[in-house]
PDB file of C-alpha atoms in Angstrom:
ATOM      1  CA  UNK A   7       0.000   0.000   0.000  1.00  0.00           C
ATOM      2  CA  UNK A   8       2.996   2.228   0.898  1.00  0.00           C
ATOM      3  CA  UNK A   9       4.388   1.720  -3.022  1.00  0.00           C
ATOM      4  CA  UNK A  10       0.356   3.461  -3.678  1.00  0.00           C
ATOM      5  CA  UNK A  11       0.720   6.229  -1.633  1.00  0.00           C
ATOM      6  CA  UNK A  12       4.082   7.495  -2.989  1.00  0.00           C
ATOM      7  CA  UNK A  13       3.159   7.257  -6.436  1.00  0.00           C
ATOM      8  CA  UNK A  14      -0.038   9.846  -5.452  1.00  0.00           C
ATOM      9  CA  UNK A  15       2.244  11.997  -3.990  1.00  0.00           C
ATOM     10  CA  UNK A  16       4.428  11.984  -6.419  1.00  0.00           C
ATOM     11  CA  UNK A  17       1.617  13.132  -8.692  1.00  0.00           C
ATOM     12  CA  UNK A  18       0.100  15.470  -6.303  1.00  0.00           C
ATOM     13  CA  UNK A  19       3.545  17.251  -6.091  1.00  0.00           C
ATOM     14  CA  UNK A  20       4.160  16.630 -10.035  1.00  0.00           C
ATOM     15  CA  UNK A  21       0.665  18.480 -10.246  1.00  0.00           C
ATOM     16  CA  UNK A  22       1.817  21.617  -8.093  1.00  0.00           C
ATOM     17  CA  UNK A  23       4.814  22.190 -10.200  1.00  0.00           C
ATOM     18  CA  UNK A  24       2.769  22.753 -13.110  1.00  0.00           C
ATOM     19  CA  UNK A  25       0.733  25.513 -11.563  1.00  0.00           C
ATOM     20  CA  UNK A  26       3.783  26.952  -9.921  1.00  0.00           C
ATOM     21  CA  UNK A  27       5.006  30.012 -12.270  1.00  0.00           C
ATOM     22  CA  UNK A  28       8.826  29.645 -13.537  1.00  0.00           C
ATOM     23  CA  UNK A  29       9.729  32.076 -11.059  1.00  0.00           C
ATOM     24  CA  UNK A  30       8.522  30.236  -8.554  1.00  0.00           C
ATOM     25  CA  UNK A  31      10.085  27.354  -9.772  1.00  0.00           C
ATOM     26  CA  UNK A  32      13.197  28.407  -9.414  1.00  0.00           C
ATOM     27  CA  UNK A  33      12.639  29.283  -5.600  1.00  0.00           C
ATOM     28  CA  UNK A  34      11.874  25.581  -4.900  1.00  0.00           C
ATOM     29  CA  UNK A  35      14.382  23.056  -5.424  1.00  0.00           C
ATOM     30  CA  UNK A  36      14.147  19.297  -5.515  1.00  0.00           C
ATOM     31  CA  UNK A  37      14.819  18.640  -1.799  1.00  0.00           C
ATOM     32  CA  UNK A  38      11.190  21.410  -1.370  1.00  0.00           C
ATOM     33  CA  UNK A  39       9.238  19.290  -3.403  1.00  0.00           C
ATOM     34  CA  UNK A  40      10.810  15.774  -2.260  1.00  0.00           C
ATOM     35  CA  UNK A  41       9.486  17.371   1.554  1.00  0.00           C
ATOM     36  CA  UNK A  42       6.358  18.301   0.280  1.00  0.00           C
ATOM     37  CA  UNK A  43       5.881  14.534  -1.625  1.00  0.00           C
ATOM     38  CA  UNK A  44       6.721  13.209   2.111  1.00  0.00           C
ATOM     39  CA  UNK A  45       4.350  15.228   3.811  1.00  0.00           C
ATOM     40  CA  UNK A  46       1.425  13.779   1.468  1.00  0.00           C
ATOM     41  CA  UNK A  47       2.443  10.704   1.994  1.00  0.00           C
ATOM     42  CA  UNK A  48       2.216  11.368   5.861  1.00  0.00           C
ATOM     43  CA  UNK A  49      -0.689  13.057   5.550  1.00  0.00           C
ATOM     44  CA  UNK A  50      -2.329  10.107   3.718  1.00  0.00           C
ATOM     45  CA  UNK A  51      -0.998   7.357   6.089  1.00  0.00           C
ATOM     46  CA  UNK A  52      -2.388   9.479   9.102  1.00  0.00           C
ATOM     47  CA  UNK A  53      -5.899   9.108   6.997  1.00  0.00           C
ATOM     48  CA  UNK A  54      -5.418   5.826   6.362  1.00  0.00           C
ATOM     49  CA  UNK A  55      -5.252   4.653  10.075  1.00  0.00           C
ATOM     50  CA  UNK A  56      -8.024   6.962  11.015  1.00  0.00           C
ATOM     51  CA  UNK A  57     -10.397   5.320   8.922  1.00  0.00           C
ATOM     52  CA  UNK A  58      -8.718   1.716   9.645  1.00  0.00           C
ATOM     53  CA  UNK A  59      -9.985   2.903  13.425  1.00  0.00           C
ATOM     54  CA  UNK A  60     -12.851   3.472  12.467  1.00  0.00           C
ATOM     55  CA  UNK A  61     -13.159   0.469  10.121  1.00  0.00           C
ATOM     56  CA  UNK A  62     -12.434  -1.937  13.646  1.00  0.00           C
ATOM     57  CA  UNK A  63     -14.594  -0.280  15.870  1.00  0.00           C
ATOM     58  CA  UNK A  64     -17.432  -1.001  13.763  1.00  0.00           C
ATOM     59  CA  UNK A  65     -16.220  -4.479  13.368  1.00  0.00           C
ATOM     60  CA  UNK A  66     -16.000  -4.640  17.027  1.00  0.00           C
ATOM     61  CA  UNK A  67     -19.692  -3.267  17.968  1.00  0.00           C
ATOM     62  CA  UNK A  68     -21.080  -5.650  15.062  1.00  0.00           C
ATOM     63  CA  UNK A  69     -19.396  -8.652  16.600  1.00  0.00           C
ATOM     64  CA  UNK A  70     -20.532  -7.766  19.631  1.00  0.00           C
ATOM     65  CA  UNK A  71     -24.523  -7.470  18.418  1.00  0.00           C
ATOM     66  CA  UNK A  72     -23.703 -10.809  16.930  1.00  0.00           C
ATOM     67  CA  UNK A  73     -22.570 -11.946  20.329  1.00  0.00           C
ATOM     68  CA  UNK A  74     -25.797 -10.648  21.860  1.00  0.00           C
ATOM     69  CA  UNK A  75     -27.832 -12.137  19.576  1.00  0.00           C
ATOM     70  CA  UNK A  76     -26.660 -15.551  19.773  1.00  0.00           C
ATOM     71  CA  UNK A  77     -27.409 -15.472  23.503  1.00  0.00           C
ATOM     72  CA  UNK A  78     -31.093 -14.628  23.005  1.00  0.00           C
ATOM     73  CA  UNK A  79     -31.449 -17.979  20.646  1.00  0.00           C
TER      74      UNK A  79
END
C-alpha cells in the first residue's frame, strides 16, 4: 500500500509544479518538493489509520450485536 501512496504523492507534487510560475520554480528546489511529496504521503498514512480505526470499531460493535444475539437464541 505504501508503493500506492508514494506514487499519489508523487503526482500530487508533479501536479503543483505545473501551476507553480517559472519564477517560482526556481525558488523551490528538488529537496522542497521531495518534503512536500513526504508530507502527502504522511498526511495520507495518518488518513489511512483513522479510517482503519474506524473500520475496527465497527467491526467490534457488530461482533458484539452478533454476540448478543446468539445469547437470546
Amino acid at each position: 500500500m505504501n508503493e500506492m501512496q508514494s506514487e499519489h504523492a508523487t503526482r500530487v507534487v508533479n501536479a503543483f509544479k505545473d501551476i507553480l510560475t517559472e519564477d517560482a520554480k526556481t525558488d523551490v528546489t528538488e529537496d522542497h518538493f521531495r518534503e512536500l511529496a513526504l508530507m502527502i504521503e504522511a498526511a495520507i498514512d495518518a488518513s489511512l489509520v483513522d479510517q482503519l480505526n474506524r473500520a475496527s470499531s465497527i467491526a467490534q460493535q457488530a461482533a458484539a450485536d452478533i454476540q448478543k444475539l446468539a445469547k437470546q437464541v
